[in-house]
Coordinates of C-alpha atoms in Angstrom, one line a residue:
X1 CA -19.6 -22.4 -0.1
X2 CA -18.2 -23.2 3.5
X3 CA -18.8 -25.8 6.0
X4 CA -18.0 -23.5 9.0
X5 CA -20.5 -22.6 12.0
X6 CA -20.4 -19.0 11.2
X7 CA -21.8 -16.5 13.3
X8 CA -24.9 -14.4 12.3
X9 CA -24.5 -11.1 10.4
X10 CA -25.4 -9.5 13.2
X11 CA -23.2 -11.4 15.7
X12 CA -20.4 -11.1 13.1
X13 CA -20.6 -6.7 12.7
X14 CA -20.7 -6.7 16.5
X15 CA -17.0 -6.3 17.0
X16 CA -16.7 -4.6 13.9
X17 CA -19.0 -1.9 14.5
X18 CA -17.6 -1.5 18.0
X19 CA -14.0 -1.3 17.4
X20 CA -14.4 1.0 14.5
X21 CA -17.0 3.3 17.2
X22 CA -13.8 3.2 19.4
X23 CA -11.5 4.4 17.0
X24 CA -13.9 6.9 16.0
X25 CA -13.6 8.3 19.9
X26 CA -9.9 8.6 20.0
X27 CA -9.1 10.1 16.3
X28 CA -11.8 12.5 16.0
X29 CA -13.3 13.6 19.9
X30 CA -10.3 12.8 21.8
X31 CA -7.8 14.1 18.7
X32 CA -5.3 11.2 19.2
X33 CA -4.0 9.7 16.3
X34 CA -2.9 6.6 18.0
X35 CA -5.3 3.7 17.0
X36 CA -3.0 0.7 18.7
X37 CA -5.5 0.6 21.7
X38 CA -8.9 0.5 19.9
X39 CA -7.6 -2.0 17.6
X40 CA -6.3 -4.0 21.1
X41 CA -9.5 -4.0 22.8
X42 CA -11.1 -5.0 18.8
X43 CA -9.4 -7.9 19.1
X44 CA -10.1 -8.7 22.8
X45 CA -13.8 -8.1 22.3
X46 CA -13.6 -10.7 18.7
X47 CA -11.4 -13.4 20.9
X48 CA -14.5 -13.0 23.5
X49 CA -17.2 -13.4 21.2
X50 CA -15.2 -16.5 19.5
X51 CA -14.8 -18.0 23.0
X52 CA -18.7 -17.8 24.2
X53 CA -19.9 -19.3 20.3
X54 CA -17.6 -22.1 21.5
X55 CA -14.4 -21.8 20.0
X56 CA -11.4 -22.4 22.1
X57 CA -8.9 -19.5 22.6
X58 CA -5.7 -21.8 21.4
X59 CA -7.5 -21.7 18.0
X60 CA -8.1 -18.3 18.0
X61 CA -4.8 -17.0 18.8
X62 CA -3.3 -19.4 16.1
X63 CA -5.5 -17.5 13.7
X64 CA -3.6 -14.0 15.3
X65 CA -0.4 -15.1 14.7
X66 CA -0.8 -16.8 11.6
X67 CA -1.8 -13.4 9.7
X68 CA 0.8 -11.9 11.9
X69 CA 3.6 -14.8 10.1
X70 CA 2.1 -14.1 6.8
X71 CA 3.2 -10.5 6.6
X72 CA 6.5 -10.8 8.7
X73 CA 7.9 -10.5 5.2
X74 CA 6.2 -7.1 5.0
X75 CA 7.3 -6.5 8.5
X76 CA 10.8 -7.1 7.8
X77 CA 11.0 -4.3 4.7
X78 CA 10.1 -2.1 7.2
X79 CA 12.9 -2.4 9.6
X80 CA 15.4 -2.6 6.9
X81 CA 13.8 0.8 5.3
X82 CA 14.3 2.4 8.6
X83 CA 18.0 1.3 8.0
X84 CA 17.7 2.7 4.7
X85 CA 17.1 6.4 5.5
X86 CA 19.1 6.6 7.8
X87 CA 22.1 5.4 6.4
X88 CA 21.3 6.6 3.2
X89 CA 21.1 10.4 4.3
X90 CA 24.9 9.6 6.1
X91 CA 26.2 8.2 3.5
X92 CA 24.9 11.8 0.8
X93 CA 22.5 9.5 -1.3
X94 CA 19.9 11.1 0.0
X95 CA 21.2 14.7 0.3
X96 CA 22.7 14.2 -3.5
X97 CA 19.1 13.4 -4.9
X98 CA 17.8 16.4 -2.6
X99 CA 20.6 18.6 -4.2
X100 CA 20.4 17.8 -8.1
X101 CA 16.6 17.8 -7.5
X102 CA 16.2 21.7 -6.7
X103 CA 19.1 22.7 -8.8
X104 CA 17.6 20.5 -12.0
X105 CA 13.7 20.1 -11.7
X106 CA 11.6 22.4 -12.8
X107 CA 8.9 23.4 -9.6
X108 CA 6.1 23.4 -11.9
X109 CA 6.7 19.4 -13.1
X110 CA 7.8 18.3 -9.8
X111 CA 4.4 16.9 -8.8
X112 CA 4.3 14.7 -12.3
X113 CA 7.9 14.0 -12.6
X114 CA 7.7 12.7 -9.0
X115 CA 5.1 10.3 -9.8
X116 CA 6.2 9.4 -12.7
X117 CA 9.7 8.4 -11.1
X118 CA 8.1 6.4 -8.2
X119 CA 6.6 4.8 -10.7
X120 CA 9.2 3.5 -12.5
X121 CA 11.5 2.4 -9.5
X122 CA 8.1 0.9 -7.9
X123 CA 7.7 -1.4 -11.2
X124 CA 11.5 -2.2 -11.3
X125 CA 11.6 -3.2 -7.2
X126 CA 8.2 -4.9 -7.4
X127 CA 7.4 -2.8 -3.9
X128 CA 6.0 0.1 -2.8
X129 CA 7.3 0.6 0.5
X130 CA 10.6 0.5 -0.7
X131 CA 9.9 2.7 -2.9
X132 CA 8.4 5.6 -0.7
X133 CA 10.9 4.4 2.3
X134 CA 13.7 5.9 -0.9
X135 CA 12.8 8.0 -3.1
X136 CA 10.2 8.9 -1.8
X137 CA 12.2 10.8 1.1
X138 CA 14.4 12.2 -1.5
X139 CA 10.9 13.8 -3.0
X140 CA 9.7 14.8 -0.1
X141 CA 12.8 16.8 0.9
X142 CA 12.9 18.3 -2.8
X143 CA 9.3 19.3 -2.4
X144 CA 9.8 21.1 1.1
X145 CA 12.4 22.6 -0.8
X146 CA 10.5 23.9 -3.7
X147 CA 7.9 25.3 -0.7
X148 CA 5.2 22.5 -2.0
X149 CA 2.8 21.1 0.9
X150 CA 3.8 17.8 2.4
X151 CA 0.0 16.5 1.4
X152 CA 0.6 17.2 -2.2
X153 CA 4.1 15.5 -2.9
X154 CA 3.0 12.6 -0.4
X155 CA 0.1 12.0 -3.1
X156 CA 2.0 11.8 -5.9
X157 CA 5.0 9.7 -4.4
X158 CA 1.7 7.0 -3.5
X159 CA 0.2 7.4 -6.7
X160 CA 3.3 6.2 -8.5
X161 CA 5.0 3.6 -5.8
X162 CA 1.6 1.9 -5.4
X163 CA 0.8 2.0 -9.4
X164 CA 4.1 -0.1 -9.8
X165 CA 2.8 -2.4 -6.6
X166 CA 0.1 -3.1 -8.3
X167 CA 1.7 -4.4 -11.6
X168 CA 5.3 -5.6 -11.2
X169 CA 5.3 -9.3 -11.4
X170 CA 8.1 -8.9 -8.5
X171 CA 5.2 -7.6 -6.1
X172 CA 3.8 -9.8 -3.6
X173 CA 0.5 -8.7 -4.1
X174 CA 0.8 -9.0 -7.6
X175 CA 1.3 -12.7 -6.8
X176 CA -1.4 -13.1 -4.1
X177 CA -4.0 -11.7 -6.3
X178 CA -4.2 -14.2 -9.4
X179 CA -3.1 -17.1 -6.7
X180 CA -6.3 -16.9 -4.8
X181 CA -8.2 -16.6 -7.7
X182 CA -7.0 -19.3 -9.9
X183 CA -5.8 -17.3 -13.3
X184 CA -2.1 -16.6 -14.5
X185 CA 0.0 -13.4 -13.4
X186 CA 0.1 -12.1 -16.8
X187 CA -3.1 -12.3 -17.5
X188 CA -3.9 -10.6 -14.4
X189 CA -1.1 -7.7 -15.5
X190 CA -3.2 -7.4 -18.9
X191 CA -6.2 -7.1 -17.1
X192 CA -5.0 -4.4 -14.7
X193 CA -4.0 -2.0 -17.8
X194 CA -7.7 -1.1 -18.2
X195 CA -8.0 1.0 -14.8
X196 CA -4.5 1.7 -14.4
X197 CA -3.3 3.6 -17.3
X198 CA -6.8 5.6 -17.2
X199 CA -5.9 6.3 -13.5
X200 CA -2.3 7.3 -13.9
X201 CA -3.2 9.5 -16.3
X202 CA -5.6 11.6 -14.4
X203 CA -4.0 11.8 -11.9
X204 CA -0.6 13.0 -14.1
X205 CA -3.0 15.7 -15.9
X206 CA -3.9 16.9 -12.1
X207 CA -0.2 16.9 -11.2
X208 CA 0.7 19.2 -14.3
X209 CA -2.4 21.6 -13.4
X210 CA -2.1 21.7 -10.1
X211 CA 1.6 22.2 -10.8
X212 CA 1.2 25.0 -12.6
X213 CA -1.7 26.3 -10.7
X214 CA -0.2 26.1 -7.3
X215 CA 3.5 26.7 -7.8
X216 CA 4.1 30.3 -9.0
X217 CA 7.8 31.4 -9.9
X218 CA 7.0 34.3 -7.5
X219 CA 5.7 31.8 -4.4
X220 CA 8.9 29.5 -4.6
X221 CA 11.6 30.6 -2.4
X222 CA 14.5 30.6 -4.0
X223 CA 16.4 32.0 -1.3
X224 CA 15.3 28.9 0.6
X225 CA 16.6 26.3 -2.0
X226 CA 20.4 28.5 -2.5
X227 CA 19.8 28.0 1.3
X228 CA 19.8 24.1 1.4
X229 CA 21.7 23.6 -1.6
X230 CA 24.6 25.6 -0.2
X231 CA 24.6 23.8 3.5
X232 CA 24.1 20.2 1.5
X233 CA 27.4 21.1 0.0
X234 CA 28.9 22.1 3.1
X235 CA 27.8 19.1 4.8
X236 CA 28.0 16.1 2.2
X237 CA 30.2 15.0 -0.8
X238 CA 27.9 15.0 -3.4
X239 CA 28.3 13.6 -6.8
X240 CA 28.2 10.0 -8.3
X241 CA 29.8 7.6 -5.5
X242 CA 26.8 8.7 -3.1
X243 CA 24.3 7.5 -5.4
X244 CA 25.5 3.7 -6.2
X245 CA 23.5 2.6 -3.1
X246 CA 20.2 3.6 -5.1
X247 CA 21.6 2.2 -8.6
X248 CA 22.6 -1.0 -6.8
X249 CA 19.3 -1.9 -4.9
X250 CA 17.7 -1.0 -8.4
X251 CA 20.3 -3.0 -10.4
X252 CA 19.6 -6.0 -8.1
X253 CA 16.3 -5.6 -8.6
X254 CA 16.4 -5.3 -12.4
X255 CA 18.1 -8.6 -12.4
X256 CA 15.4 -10.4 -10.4
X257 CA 16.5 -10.3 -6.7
X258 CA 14.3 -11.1 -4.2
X259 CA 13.9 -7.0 -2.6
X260 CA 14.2 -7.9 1.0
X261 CA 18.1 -8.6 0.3
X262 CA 18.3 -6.1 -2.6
X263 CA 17.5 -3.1 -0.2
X264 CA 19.7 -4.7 2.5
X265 CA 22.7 -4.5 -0.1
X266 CA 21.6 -0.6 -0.5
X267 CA 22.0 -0.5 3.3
X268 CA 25.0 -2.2 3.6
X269 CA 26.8 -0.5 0.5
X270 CA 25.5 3.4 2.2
X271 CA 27.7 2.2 5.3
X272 CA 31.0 1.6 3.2
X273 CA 30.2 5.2 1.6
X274 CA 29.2 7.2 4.9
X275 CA 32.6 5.8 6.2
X276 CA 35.1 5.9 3.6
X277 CA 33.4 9.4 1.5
X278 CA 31.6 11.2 4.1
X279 CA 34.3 10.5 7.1
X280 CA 32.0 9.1 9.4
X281 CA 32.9 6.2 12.0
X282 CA 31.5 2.6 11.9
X283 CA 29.9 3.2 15.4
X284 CA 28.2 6.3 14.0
X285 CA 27.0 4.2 11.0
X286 CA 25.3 1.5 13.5
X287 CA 23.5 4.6 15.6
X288 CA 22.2 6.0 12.1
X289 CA 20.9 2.7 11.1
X290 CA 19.0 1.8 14.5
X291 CA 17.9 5.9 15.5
X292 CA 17.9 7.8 12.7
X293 CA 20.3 10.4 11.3
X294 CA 21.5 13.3 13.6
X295 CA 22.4 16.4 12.4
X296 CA 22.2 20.2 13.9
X297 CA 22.8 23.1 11.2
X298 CA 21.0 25.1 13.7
X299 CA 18.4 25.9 9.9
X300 CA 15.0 24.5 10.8
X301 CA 14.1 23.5 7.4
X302 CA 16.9 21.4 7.2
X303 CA 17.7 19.4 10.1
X304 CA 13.5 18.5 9.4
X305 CA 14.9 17.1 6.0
X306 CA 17.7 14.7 7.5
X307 CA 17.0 14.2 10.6
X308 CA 15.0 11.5 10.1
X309 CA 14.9 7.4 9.6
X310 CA 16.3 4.2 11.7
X311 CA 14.6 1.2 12.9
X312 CA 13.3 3.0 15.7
X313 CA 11.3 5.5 13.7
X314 CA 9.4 2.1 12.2
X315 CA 8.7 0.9 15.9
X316 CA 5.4 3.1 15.6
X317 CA 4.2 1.9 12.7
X318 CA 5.1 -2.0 13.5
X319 CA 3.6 -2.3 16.7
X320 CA 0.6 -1.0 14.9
X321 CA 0.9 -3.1 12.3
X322 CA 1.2 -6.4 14.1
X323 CA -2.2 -5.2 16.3
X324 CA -4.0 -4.6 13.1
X325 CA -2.9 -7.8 11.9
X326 CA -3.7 -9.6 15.1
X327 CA -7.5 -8.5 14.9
X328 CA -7.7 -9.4 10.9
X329 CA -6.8 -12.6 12.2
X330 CA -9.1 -12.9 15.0
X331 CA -12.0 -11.7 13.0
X332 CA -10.7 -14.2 9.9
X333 CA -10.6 -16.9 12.8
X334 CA -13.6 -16.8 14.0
X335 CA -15.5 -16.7 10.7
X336 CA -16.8 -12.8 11.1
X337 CA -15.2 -12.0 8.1
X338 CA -16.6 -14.9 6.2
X339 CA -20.1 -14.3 7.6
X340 CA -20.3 -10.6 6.6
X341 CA -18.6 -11.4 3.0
X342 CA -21.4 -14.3 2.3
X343 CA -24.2 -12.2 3.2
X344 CA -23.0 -9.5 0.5
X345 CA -22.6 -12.7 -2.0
X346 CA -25.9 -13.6 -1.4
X347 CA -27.6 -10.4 -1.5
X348 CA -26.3 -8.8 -5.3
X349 CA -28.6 -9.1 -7.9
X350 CA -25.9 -8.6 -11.5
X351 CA -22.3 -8.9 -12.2
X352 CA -22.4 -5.3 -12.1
X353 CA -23.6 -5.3 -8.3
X354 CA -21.0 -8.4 -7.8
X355 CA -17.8 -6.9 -9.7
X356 CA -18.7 -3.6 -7.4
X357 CA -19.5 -5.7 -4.3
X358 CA -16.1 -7.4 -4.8
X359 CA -14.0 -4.0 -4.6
X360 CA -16.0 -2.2 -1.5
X361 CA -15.4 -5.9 0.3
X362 CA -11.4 -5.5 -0.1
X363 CA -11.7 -2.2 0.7
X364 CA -13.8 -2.8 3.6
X365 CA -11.6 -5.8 4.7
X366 CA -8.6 -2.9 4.3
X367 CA -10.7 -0.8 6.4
X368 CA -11.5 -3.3 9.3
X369 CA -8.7 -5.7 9.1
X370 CA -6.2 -3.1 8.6
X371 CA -3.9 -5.9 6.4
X372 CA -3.7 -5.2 2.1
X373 CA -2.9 -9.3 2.5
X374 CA -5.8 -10.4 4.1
X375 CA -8.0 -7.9 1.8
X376 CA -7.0 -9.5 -1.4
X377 CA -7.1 -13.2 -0.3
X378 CA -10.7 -13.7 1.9
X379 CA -12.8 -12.0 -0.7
X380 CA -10.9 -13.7 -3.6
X381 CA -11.5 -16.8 -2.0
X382 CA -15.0 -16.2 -0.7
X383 CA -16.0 -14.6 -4.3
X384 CA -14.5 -16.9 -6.5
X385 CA -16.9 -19.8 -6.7
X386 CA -19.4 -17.2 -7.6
X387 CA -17.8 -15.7 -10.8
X388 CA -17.4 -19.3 -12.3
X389 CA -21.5 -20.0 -11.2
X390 CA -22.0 -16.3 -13.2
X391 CA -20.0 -17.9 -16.0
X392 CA -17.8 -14.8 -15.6
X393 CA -13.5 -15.2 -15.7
X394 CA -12.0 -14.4 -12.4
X395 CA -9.6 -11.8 -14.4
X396 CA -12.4 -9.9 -12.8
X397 CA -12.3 -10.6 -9.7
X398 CA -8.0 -10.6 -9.3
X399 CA -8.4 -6.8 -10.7
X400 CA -11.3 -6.0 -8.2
X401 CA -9.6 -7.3 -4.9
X402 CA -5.9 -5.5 -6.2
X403 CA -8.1 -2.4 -6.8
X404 CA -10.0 -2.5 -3.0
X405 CA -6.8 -4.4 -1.1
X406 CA -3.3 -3.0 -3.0
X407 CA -4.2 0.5 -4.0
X408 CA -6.7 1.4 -1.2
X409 CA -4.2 0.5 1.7
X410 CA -1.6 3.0 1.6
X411 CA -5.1 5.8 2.3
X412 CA -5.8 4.0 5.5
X413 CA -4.6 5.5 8.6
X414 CA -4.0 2.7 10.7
X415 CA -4.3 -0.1 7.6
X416 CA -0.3 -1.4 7.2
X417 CA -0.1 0.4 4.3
X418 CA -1.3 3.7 5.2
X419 CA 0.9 3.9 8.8
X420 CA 3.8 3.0 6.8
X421 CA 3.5 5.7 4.2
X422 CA 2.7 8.7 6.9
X423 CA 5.6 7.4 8.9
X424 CA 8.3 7.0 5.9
X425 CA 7.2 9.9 4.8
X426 CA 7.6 12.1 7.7
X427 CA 4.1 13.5 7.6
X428 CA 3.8 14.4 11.3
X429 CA 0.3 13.3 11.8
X430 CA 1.2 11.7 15.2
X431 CA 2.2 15.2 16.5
X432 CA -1.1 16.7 15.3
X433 CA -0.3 18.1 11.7
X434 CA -3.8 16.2 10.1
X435 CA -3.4 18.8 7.4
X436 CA -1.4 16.1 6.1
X437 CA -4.0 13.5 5.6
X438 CA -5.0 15.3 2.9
X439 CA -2.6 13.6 0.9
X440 CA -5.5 10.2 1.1
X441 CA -7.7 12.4 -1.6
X442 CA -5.1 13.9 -3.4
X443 CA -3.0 10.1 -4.1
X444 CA -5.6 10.5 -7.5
X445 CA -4.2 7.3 -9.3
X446 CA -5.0 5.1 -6.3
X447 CA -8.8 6.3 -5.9
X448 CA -9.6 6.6 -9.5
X449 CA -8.9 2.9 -10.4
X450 CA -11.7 1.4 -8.2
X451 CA -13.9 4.1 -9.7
X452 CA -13.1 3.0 -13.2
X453 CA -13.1 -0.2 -12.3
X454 CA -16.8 -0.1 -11.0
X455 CA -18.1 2.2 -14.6
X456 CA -16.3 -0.7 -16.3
X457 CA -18.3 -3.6 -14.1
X458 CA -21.9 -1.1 -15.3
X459 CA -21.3 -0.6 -18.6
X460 CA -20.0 -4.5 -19.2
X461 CA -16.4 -2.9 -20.7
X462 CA -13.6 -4.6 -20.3
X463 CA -15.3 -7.5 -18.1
X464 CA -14.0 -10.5 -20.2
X465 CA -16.4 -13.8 -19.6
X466 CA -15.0 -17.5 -18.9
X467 CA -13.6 -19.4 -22.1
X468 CA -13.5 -22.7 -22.9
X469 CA -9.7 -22.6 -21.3
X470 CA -11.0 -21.3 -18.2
X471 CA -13.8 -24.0 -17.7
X472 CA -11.4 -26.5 -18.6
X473 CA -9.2 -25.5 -16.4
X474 CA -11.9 -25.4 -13.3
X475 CA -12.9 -29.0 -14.1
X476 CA -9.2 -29.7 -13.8
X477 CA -8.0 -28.3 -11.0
X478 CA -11.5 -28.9 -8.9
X479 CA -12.3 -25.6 -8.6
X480 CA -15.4 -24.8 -6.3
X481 CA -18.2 -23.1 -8.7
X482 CA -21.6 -22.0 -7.0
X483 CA -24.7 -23.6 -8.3
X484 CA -27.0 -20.9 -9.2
X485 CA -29.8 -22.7 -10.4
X486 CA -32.2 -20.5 -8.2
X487 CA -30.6 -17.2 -9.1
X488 CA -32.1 -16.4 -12.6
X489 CA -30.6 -12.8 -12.4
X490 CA -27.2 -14.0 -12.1
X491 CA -27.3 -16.2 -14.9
X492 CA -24.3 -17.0 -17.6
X493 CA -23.5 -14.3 -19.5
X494 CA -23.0 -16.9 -22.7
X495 CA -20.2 -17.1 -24.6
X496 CA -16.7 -15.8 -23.5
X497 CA -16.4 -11.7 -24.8
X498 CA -12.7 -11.0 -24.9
X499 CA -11.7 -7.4 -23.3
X500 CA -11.6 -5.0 -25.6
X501 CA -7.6 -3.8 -26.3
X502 CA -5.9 -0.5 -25.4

C-alpha cells in the first residue's frame, strides 16, 4: 500500500503516547485546561524523531504548514463568527431570538426544539460552526434563561449543528469524505441516513424526557425570565429589522453561497442595524466586532448573556487550533500516522473488525491529531485499497470516517472542533467550570451514530458490497485495490447486496 520508509509501530506511538501522557498531566493533576503546550512539545518531540530516522526538518515543517493551509478555511469561519456575536448581540439579533425564545418556547421542548433548529440551519449553511457561533448563542442564552444547565443545551445545539455537518452537500466534510474515498456525494448522503436518523432520534426522545424530567414548571424561574425579557426591552429594539442579519446569511445560504462570505454579509448587514436601529456609532461597531460586546446592567445573569463574542474571544481557540494542526501534520509527515493505521489494516480478521477498525482510526486520528480534516482523509486513503480487495463498496468506508472524524470532533477538548464549540458557546471550562464537559456524553446524536454504525458493520445491515459500477469504475480511474490472496478471512463477500431502504 505505500512505498514510504515508515517507522516501526513502536517508534511511530512513541510521540503519541507521550504527548497524550503530557496532556494527561496538565488537564487532570495539574487542573489546567490549557492543552497548547503539550501539544507544542508533541510536535517538537515528532519533528525530533523525523529528524534522527533521517528526514530533513524543511520537509517536515512543510508537512506543519501544509495541514495548517488546509484548514485556514476553517480558521477563517472562526474569526468572522467572533465578528458575528458580537455584532449580532449590538445590532438586537441576538437579544431578539433571546427575547421571543422565553416569551414563546415552552421550557419542557426547549432541549428538542433546540436541536431540531440547529439542525435545520446546520443542513441549510452546510456548517456547523456557524451554526453554534449563531444560534447556538441565542440557545444558550434562552436556556440560561429557562434555568437549564449549560451542559445540557450545549449537547443538543452539537447534536443538531453537527447532524446537518454531516449531511449538507454544502459541508466541507461532506465533500472530503466521498473524495478520498472514490464514491459520489449522494450516494454518500444516502448512505449516511442509516445512522443518522436512528441517532437523531434518540437523542430527540432523550431531549423530550429529559425535558420533561428535569424542567419542572415549579424549578423555572420565571421571575428570572420577566427579569431579562424586561431589561432586553429596555436595552434593544426588538422586532423584525434585528433579525434580517440571520434570514440573510440563511437566505444566502439557501441559494448556494459559499458560507465564508454568506456569514460575512450577516456581519456586515448587523453593523448597518446596530447603527441606524440600535443608535450605536461605527467606532463602537468596529470594537464589538474585534472584543466582544460590552454591556453593564449591573444583573449578573445578563451581562454573562451578552457580553460575549469578537475576534479576540476566538484567539484561544485558534492558537490552539493551528498547534493541533501543526502536530497532525508532523505526525502525517513523518509517516507515524501511516505506520499505526497499516498495522490496524493488517491485523483485522472480517469486515466487521475492518468497518469498526475504520471508525475508532478517525476517531483516534481526531483524538491525536486534533484536526476533523485530517481524520477523514488518512484513514480514507490508507483504508481504501482494502474495502475494494474485501470486495466491499467504500459507501462504507466514507460513512465510517464522517462517523469517527465529523461527528466525534466537536467532543474533543483540544480537537478543532471541540475548542471551538466550548468557546462559541461560552462554556467556561478555561476558568475551571468542567461541569460543563458534560455536555461530550450528553451531545447523544453524535455518539450514537458510530455505535449504530459499528451494530450495522456485525450484523452485515446496511453494509452494501461493490457492484459491477463500482468495479468498473476502479479499473477506470486506477484505483489501488489490496491483493488479498493470503487473507482467506477477508475474502469477497460475492455478489453486490444493495442496503436495505428506510
Amino acid at each position: 500500500m505505500t512505498d514510504r520508509n515508515l517507522p516501526s509501530l513502536g517508534l511511530a506511538l512513541l510521540p503519541v503516547v507521550l504527548t497524550l501522557g503530557l496532556l494527561a498531566l496538565q488537564l487532570f493533576y495539574f487542573g489546567d485546561f490549557t492543552p497548547h503546550i503539550p501539544l507544542v512539545i508533541g510536535l517538537a518531540i515528532t519533528g525530533l524523531l523525523g529528524v534522527l530516522r533521517g528526514q530533513k526538518w524543511t520537509d517536515i515543517r512543510e508537512g506543519v504548514f501544509h495541514v495548517i493551509h488546509v484548514s485556514l478555511p476553517s480558521l477563517s469561519v472562526l474569526i468572522v463568527v467572533g465578528m458575528i456575536i458580537g455584532v449580532w448581540i449590538a445590532s438586537g439579533t441576538v437579544p431578539t431570538l433571546i427575547y421571543y425564545g422565553l416569551t414563546l418556547l415552552n421550557p419542557s421542548i426547549f432541549l428538542a426544539a433546540a436541536m431540531i433548529l440547529c439542525a435545520v440551519v446546520s443542513l441549510s449553511l452546510g456548517t456547523s460552526w456557524g451554526t453554534v457561533g449563531t444560534i447556538g448563542v441565542a440557545l444558550m442564552g434562552i436556556g440560561a434563561g429557562f434555568g437549564i444547565p449549560m451542559y445540557w443545551t450545549a449537547g443538543a445545539i452539537v447534536s443538531g449543528a453537527f447532524f446537518g455537518d454531516k449531511i449538507s452537500p454544502l459541508s466541507d466534510t461532506t465533500n472530503l469524505a466521498p473524495a478520498v474515498t472514490g464514491v459520489n456525494i449522494f450516494d454518500h448522503i444516502q448512505n449516511m441516513l442509516p445512522t443518522t436518523v436512528p441517532a437523531m432520534l434518540i437523542a430527540l426522545g432523550v431531549y423530550i424526557v429529559a425535558g420533561y424530567g428535569l424542567i419542572e414548571p415549579a424549578d423555572t424561574s420565571l421571575q428570572a425570565i420577566t427579569q431579562i425579557t424586561a431589561r432586553l426591552e429596555q436595552d434593544f429594539a426588538l422586532g423584525l429589522i434585528p433579525l434580517t442579519p440571520a434570514l440573510l446569511v440563511i437566505g444566502l445560504a439557501l441559494f448556494r453561497q459559499p458560507p465564508l462570505p454568506s456569514l460575512f454579509a450577516g456581519v456586515l448587514l448587523g453593523g448597518v442595524i446596530a447603527i441606524f436601529q440600535q443608535g450605536v456609532g461605527l467606532h463602537d461597531v468596529f470594537t464589538f466586532a474585534q472584543s466582544g460586546y460590552s454591556i453593564d446592567t449591573g444583573i449578573a445573569d445578563i451581562d454573562a448573556l451578552l457580553n460575549k463574542g469578537g475576534i479576540q474571544s476566538m484567539m484561544w481557540t485558534i492558537s490552539l487550533m493551528l498547534i493541533a494542526l501543526g502536530f497532525g501534520g508532523a505526525l502525517e509527515r513523518t509517516g507515524c500516522l501511516e505506520s499505526i493505521i497499516l498495522s490496524i489494516v493488517n491485523k483485522v480478521k472480517s469486515f466487521a473488525a475492518v468497518q469498526s477498525s475504520a471508525i475508532f482510526t478517525a476517531f483516534a486520528t481526531n483524538v491525536v491529531a486534533g484536526d476533523p480534516y485530517i481524520s477523514i482523509a488518512l484513514p480514507g486513503r490508507m483504508y481504501a485499497p482494502l474495502y475494494r480487495g474485501m470486495g466491499y463498496s467504500t459507501l462504507n468506508l466514507s460513512r465510517a470516517v464522517e462517523e469517527g472524524g465529523t461527528l466525534m470532533s466537536p467532543l474533543i477538548p483540544w480537537n478543532a472542533g471541540g475548542a471551538f464549540v466550548i468557546t462559541a458557546l461560552g462554556l467556561g471550562i478555561m476558568d475551571g467550570n468542567l461541569e460543563n464537559l458534560l455536555y461530550i456524553p450528553l451531545a447523544f446524536a453524535c455518539w450514537t451514530a458510530p455505535v449504530i454504525g459499528v451494530f450495522y458493520a456485525v450484523t452485515g445491515l446496511f453494509s452494501p458490497a461493490a457492484s459491477d459500477k463500482d468495479r468498473a469504475n476502479w479499473a477506470n480511474d486506477n484505483e489501488d485495490i489490496m491483493d488479498l490472496t493470503d487473507h482467506d478471512h477477508l475474502g469477497d463477500p460475492g455478489p453486490a447486496k444493495e442496503a436495505t431502504p428506510i
